[in-house]
Tab-separated table of C-alpha atoms in Angstrom:
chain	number	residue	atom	x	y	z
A	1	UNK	CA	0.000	0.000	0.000
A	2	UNK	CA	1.315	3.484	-0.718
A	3	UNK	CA	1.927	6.413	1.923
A	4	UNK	CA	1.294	9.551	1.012
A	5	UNK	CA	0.109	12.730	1.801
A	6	UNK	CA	-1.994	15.271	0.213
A	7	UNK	CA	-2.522	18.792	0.460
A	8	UNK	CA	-5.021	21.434	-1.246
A	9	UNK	CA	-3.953	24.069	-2.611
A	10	UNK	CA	-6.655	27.209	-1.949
A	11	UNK	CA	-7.745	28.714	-5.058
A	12	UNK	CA	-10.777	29.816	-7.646
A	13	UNK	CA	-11.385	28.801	-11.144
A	14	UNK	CA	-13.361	30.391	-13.638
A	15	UNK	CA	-13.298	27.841	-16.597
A	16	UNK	CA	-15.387	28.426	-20.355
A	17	UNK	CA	-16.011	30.053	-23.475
A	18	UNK	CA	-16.221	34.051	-22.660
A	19	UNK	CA	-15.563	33.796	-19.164
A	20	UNK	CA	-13.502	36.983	-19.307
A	21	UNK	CA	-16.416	39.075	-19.012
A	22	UNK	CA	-16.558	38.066	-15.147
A	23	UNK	CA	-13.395	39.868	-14.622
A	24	UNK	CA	-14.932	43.146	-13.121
A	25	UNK	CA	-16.548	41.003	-10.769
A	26	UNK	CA	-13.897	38.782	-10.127
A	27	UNK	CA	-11.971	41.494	-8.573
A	28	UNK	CA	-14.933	42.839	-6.116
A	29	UNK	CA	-14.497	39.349	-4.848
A	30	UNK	CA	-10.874	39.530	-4.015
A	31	UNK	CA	-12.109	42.993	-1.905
A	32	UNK	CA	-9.695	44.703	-4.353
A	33	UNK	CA	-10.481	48.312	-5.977
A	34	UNK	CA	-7.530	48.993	-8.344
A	35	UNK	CA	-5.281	46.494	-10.699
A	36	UNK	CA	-1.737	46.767	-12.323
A	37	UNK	CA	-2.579	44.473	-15.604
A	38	UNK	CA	0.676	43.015	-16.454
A	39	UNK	CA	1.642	41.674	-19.746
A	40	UNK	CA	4.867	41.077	-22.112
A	41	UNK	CA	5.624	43.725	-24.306
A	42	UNK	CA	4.158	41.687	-27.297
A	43	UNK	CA	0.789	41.609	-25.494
A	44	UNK	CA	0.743	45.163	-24.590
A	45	UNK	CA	-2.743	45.350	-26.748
A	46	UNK	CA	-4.472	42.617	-24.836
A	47	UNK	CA	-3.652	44.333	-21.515
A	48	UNK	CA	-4.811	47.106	-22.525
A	49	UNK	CA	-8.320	45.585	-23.824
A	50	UNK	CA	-8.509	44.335	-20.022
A	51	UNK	CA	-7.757	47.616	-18.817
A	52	UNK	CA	-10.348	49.318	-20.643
A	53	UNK	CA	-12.687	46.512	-19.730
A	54	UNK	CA	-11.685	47.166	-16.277
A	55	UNK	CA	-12.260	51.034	-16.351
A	56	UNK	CA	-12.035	52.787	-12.942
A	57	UNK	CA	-10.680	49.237	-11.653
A	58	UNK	CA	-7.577	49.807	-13.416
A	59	UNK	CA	-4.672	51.103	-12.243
A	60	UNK	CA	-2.292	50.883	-15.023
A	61	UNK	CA	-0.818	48.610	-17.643
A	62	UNK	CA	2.734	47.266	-17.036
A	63	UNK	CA	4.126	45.554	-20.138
A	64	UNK	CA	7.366	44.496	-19.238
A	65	UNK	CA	7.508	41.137	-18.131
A	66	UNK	CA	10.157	38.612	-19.757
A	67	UNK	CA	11.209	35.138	-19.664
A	68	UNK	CA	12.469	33.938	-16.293
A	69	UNK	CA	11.679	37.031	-14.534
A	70	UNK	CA	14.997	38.905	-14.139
A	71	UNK	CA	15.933	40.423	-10.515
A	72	UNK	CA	15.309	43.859	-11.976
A	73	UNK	CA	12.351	43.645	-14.116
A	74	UNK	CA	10.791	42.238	-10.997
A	75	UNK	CA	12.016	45.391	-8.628
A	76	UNK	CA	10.795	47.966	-11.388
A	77	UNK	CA	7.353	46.497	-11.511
A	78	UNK	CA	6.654	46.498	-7.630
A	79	UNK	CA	7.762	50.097	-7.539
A	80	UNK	CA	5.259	50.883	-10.016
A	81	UNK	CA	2.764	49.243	-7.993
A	82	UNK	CA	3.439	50.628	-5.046
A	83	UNK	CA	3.191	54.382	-7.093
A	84	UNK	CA	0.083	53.546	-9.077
A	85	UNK	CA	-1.497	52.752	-5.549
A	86	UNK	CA	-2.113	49.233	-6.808
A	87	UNK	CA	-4.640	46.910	-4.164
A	88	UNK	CA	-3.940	43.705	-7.015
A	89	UNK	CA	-2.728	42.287	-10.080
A	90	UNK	CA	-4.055	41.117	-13.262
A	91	UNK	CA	-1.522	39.181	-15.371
A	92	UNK	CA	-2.404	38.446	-18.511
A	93	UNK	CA	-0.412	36.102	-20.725
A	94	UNK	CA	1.528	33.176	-20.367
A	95	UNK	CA	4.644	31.781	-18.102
A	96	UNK	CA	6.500	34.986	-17.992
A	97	UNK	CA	3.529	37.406	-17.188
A	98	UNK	CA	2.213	34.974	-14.058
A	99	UNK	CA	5.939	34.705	-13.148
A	100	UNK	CA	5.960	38.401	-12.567
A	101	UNK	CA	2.742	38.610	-10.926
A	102	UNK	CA	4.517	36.232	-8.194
A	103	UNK	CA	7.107	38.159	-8.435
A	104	UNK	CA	5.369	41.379	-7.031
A	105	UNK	CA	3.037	39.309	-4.412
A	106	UNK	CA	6.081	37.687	-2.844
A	107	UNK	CA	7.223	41.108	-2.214
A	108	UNK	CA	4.276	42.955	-1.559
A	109	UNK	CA	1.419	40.591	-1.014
A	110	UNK	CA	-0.684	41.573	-3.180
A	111	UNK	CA	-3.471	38.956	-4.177
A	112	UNK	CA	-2.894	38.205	-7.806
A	113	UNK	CA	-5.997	37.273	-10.862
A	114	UNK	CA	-4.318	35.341	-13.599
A	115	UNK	CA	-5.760	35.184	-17.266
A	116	UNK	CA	-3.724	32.212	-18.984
A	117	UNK	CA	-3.406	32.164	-22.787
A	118	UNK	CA	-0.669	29.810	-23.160
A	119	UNK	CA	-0.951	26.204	-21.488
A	120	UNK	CA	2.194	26.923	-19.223
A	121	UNK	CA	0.269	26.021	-16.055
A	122	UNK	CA	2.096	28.543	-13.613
A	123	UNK	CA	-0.965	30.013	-12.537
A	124	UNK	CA	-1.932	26.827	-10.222
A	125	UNK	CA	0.851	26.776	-8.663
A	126	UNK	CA	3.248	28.161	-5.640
A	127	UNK	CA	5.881	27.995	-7.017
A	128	UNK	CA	8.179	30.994	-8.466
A	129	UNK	CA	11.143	31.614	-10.227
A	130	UNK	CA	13.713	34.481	-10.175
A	131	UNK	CA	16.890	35.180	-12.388
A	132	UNK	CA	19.877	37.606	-10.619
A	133	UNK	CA	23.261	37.032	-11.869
A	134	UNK	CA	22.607	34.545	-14.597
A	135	UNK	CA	21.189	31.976	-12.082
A	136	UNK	CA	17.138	31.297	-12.071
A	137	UNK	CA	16.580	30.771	-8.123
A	138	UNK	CA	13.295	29.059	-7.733
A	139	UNK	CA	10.931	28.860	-4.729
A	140	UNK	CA	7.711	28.024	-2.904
A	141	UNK	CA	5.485	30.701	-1.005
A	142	UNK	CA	1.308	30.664	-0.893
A	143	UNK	CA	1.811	34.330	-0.984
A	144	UNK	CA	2.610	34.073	-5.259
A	145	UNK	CA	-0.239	31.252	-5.877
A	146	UNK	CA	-3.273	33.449	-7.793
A	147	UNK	CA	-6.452	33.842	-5.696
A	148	UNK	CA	-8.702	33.316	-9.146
A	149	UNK	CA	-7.758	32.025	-12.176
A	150	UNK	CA	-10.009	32.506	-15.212
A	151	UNK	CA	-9.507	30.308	-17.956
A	152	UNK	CA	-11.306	31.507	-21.197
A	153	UNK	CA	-10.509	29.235	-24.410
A	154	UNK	CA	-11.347	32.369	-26.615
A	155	UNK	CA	-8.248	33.917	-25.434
A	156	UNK	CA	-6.025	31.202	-26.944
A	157	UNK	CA	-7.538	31.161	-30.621
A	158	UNK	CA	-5.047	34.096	-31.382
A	159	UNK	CA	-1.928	31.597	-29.870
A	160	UNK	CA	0.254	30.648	-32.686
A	161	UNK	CA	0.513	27.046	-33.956
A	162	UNK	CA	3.941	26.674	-33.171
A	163	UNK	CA	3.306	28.050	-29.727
A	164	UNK	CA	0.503	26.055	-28.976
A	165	UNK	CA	2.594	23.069	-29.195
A	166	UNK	CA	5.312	23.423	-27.332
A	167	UNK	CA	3.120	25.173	-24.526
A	168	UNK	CA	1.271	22.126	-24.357
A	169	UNK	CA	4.031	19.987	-24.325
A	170	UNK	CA	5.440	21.880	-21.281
A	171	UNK	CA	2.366	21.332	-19.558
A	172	UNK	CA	2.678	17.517	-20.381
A	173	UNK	CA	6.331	17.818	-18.349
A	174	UNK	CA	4.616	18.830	-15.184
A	175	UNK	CA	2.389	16.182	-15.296
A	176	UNK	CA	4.974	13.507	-16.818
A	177	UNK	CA	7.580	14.392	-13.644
A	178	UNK	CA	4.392	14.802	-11.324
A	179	UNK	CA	3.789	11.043	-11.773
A	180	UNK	CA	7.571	9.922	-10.339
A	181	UNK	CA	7.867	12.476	-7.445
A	182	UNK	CA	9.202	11.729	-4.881
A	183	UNK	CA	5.631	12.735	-3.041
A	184	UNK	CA	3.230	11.602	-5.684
A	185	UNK	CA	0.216	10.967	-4.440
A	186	UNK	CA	-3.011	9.235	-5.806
A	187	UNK	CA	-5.296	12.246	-6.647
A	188	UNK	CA	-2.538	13.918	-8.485
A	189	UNK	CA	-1.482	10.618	-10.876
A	190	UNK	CA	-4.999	10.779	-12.068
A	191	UNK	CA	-4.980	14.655	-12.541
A	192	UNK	CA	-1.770	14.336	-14.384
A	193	UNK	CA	-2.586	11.495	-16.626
A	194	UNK	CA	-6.121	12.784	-17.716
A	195	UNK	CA	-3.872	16.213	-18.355
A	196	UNK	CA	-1.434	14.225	-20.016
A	197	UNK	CA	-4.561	12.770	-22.474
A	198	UNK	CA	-6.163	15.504	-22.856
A	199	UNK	CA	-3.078	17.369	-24.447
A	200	UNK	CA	-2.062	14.729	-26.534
A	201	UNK	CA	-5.687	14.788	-28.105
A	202	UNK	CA	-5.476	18.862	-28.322
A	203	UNK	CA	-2.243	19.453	-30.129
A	204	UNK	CA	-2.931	17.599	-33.224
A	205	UNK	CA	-6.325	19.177	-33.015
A	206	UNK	CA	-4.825	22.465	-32.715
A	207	UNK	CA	-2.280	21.829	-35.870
A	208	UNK	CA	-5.004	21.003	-37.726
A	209	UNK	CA	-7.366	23.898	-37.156
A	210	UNK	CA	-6.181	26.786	-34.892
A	211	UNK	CA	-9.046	27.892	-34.380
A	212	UNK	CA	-10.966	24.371	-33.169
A	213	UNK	CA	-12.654	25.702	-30.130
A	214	UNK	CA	-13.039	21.963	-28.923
A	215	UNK	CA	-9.136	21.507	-29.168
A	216	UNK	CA	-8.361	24.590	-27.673
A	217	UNK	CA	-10.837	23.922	-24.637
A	218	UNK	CA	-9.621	20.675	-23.887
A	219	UNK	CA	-5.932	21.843	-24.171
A	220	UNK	CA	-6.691	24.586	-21.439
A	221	UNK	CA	-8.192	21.942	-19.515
A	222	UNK	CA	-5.453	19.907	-19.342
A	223	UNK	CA	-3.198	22.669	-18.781
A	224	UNK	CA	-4.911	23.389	-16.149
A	225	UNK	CA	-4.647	19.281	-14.675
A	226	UNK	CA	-1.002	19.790	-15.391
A	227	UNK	CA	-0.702	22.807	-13.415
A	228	UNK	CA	-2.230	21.580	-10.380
A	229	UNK	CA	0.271	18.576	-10.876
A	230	UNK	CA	3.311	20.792	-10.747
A	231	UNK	CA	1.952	23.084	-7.744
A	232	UNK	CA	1.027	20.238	-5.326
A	233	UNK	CA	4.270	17.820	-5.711
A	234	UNK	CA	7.762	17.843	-6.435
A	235	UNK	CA	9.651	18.511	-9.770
A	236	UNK	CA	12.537	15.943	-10.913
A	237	UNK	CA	15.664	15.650	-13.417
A	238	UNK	CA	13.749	17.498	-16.440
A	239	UNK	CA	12.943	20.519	-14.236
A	240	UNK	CA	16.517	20.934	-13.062
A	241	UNK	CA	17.475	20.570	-16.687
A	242	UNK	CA	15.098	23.134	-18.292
A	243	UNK	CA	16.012	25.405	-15.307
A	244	UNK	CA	19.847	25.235	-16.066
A	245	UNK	CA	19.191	25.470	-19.480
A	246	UNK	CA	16.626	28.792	-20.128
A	247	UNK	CA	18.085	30.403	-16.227
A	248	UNK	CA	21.828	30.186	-17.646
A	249	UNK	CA	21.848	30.309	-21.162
A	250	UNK	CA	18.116	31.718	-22.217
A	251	UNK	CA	16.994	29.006	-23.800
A	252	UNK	CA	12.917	29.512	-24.488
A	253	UNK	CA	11.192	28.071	-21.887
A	254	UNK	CA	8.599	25.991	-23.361
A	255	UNK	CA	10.576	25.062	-26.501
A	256	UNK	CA	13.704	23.408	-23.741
A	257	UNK	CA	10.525	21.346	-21.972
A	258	UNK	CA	9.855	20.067	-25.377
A	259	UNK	CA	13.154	19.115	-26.275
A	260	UNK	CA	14.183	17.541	-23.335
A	261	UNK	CA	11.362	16.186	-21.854
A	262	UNK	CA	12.022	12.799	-24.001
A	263	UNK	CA	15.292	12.416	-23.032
A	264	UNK	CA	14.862	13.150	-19.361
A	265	UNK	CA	11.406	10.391	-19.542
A	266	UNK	CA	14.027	7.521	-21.717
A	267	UNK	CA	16.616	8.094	-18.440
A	268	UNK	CA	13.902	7.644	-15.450
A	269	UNK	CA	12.266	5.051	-17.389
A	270	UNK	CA	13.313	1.824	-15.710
A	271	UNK	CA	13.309	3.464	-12.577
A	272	UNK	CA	10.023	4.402	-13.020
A	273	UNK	CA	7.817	1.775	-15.217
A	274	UNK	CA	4.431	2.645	-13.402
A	275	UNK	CA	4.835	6.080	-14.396
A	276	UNK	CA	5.771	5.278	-17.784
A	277	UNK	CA	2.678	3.166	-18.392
A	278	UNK	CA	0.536	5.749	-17.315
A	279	UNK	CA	1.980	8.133	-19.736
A	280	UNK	CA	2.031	5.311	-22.735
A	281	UNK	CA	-1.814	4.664	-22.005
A	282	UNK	CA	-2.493	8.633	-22.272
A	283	UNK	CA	-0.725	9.469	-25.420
A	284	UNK	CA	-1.225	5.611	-26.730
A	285	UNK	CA	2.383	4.794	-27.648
A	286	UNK	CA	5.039	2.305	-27.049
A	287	UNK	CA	7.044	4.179	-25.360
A	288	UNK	CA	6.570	7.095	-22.941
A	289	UNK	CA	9.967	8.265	-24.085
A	290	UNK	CA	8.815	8.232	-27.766
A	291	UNK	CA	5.233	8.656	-27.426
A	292	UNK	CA	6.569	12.532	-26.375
A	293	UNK	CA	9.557	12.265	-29.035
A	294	UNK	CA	7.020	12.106	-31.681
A	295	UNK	CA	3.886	13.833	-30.304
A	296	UNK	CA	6.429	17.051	-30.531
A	297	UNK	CA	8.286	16.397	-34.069
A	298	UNK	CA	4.454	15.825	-35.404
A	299	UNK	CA	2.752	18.745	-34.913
A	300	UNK	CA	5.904	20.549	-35.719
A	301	UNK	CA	7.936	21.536	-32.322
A	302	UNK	CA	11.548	21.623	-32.385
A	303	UNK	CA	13.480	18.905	-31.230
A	304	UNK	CA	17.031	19.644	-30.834
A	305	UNK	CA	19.084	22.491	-28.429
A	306	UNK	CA	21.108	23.395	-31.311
A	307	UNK	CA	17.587	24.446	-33.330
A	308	UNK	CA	16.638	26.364	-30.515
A	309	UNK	CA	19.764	28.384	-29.549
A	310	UNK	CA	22.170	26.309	-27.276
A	311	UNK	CA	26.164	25.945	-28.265
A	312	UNK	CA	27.726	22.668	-28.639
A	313	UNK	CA	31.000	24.447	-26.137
A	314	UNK	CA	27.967	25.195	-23.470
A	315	UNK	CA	27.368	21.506	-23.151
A	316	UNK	CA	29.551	20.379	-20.781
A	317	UNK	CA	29.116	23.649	-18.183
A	318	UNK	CA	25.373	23.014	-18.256
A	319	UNK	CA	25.639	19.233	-17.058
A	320	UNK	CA	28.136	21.107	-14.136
A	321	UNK	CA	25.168	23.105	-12.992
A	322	UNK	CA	22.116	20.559	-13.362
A	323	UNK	CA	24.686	17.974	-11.174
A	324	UNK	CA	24.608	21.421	-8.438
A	325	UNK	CA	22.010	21.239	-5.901
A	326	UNK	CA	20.302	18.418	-6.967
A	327	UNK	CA	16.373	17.572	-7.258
A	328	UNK	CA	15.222	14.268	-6.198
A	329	UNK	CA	14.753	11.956	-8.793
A	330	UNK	CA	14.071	8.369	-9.288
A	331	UNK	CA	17.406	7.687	-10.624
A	332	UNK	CA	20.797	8.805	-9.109
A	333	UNK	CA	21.982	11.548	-11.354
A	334	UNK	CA	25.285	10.113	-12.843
A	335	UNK	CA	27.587	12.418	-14.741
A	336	UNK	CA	27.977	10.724	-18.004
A	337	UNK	CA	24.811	9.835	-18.567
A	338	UNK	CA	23.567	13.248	-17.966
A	339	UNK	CA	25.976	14.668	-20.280
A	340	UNK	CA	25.179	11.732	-22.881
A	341	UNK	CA	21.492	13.153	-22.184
A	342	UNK	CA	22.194	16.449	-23.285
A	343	UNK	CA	24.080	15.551	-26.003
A	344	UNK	CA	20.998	13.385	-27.255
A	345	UNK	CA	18.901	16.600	-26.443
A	346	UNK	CA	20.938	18.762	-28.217
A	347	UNK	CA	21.382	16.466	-31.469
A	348	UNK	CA	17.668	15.794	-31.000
A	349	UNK	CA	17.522	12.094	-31.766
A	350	UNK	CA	14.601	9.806	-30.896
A	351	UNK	CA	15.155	8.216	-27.693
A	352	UNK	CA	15.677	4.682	-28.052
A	353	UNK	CA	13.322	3.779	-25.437
């Protein structure tokens, strides 16, 4: 019989088709009066649609927020808070725009509303993630989890193809490494395989009509699985990878997950072969290891480090710092097979298992 325990994490969803328009509302039930909407510079319009929407709610746009939340980007936006007389925070986006969110509440404590239109799955969790220095530092605190979440599929018929994808398959890497933590529990391996499912019936969907509305809800819905996966247990050996590899050398974030999320699956797999067959049964393969390999090079995502920006001389320094402060995993991390991961990764051939 297995031990385990299991913790809820606090938290409101607002899931369907227009669901936006409860934003104004939303807010009166946080108790808050005015809201910094955040976005990336790229989605500057779309903040300032919810800004409008927002009216005398709205305290400003911010439009700053990058990958991997650098020190300063994350110091500028408080301030601006703090000026603009800011009671909350609307972040609107995907990873990077949540990341900043948590960025100000950990500081401030300021309750934040999150507005996903990328399948990263940040927004369900506690978890945070700050770069100073070249080194992403990451964290827990139930001072960055959003109070409300509203999930609105219409927001993520604009999300590019090629995005979609590899959005989705980050997702899939929270659930995948959910299901071989080292505190798994029950409720969450049958969150993260019915995430895991849904995804893997989205993307093609996606690829083959962007603008699907069936495809798109069910990929939000298993983001959102996948999300609750990653914010209730422990990461592994792909996490610490993808962490080295965007914190030190910013690599894309989603794009790394896809890459190496094969590679990091083929070297847990014999350590984990209940895991495995859960992720097999949800995507249908052979292999978990492949089933991901090819759900990716399918519908189109990259599948090599060199494609997406890493240098074969960066190799061996990045295998130093994923061997530094190590996750738990359910295979001991050994040296040379780490780097003969990477090199795998970066080549991006088909795991052989």
């Amino acid at each position: 019989m297995k031990r385990f325990v299991y913790n809820g994490q606090p938290g409101r969803v607002v899931f369907g088709p227009g669901s936006l328009s409860q934003l104004g509302q939303e807010i009166e039930a946080l108790g808050a009066r005015r809201a910094l909407v955040l976005s990336t510079p790229e989605q500057r319009a779309s903040a300032e649609r919810i800004a409008d929407m927002l009216g005398a709610k709205a305290a400003g746009v911010f439009d700053r927020a990058v990958m991997h939340v650098p020190i300063e980007t994350a110091r500028e936006a408080r301030e601006v808070a703090r000026k603009l007389d800011a009671d909350c925070a609307v972040a609107v986006g995907g990873g990077s725009t949540t990341g900043l969110g948590k960025a100000i509440a950990l500081d401030s404590g300021l309750p934040i509303l999150a507005i996903p239109t990328t399948y990263a799955g940040s927004e369900m969790t506690p978890i945070y993630g700050i770069t100073e220095g070249g080194l992403k530092k990451t964290g827990r605190d139930a001072k960055v989890l959003p109070r409300t979440v509203i999930y609105d599929p219409e927001l993520t018929l604009s999300l590019p193809v090629g995005l979609s994808v590899t959005s989705g398959l980050n997702a899939i890497a929270h659930a995948a490494e959910g299901l071989y933590s080292v505190d798994a529990n029950p409720v969450m391996d049958l969150m993260a395989e019915e995430g895991i499912r849904a995804l893997g019936r989205a993307l093609p969907g996606i690829r083959a009509n962007a603008q699907d509305m069936e495809a798109r809800g069910d990929a939000l819905y298993g983001a959102w699985l996948c999300g609750i996966v990653l914010g209730n247990v422990g990461m592994a050996l792909h996490h610490k990878l993808c962490h080295t590899l965007g914190g030190s050398f910013n690599l894309p974030h989603a794009e790394t997950h896809t890459v190496v999320l094969p590679h990091a699956l083929a070297y847990n797999a014999k350590a984990a072969p209940e895991a495995m067959r859960r992720i097999v049964r949800a995507l249908q393969g052979r292999s978990a290891a492949q089933a991901v390999f090819d759900l990716a090079k399918d519908n189109g995502a990259p599948v090599a480090l060199r494609d997406i920006g890493m240098k074969a001389e960066d190799l061996d320094r990045a295998c130093d710092i994923a061997l530094q402060n190590q996750y738990p995993n359910p295979r001991a991390l050994e040296r040379g097979a780490i780097r003969a991961l990477l090199q795998d990764a970066f080549e991006g051939r088909r795991p052989s298992e």
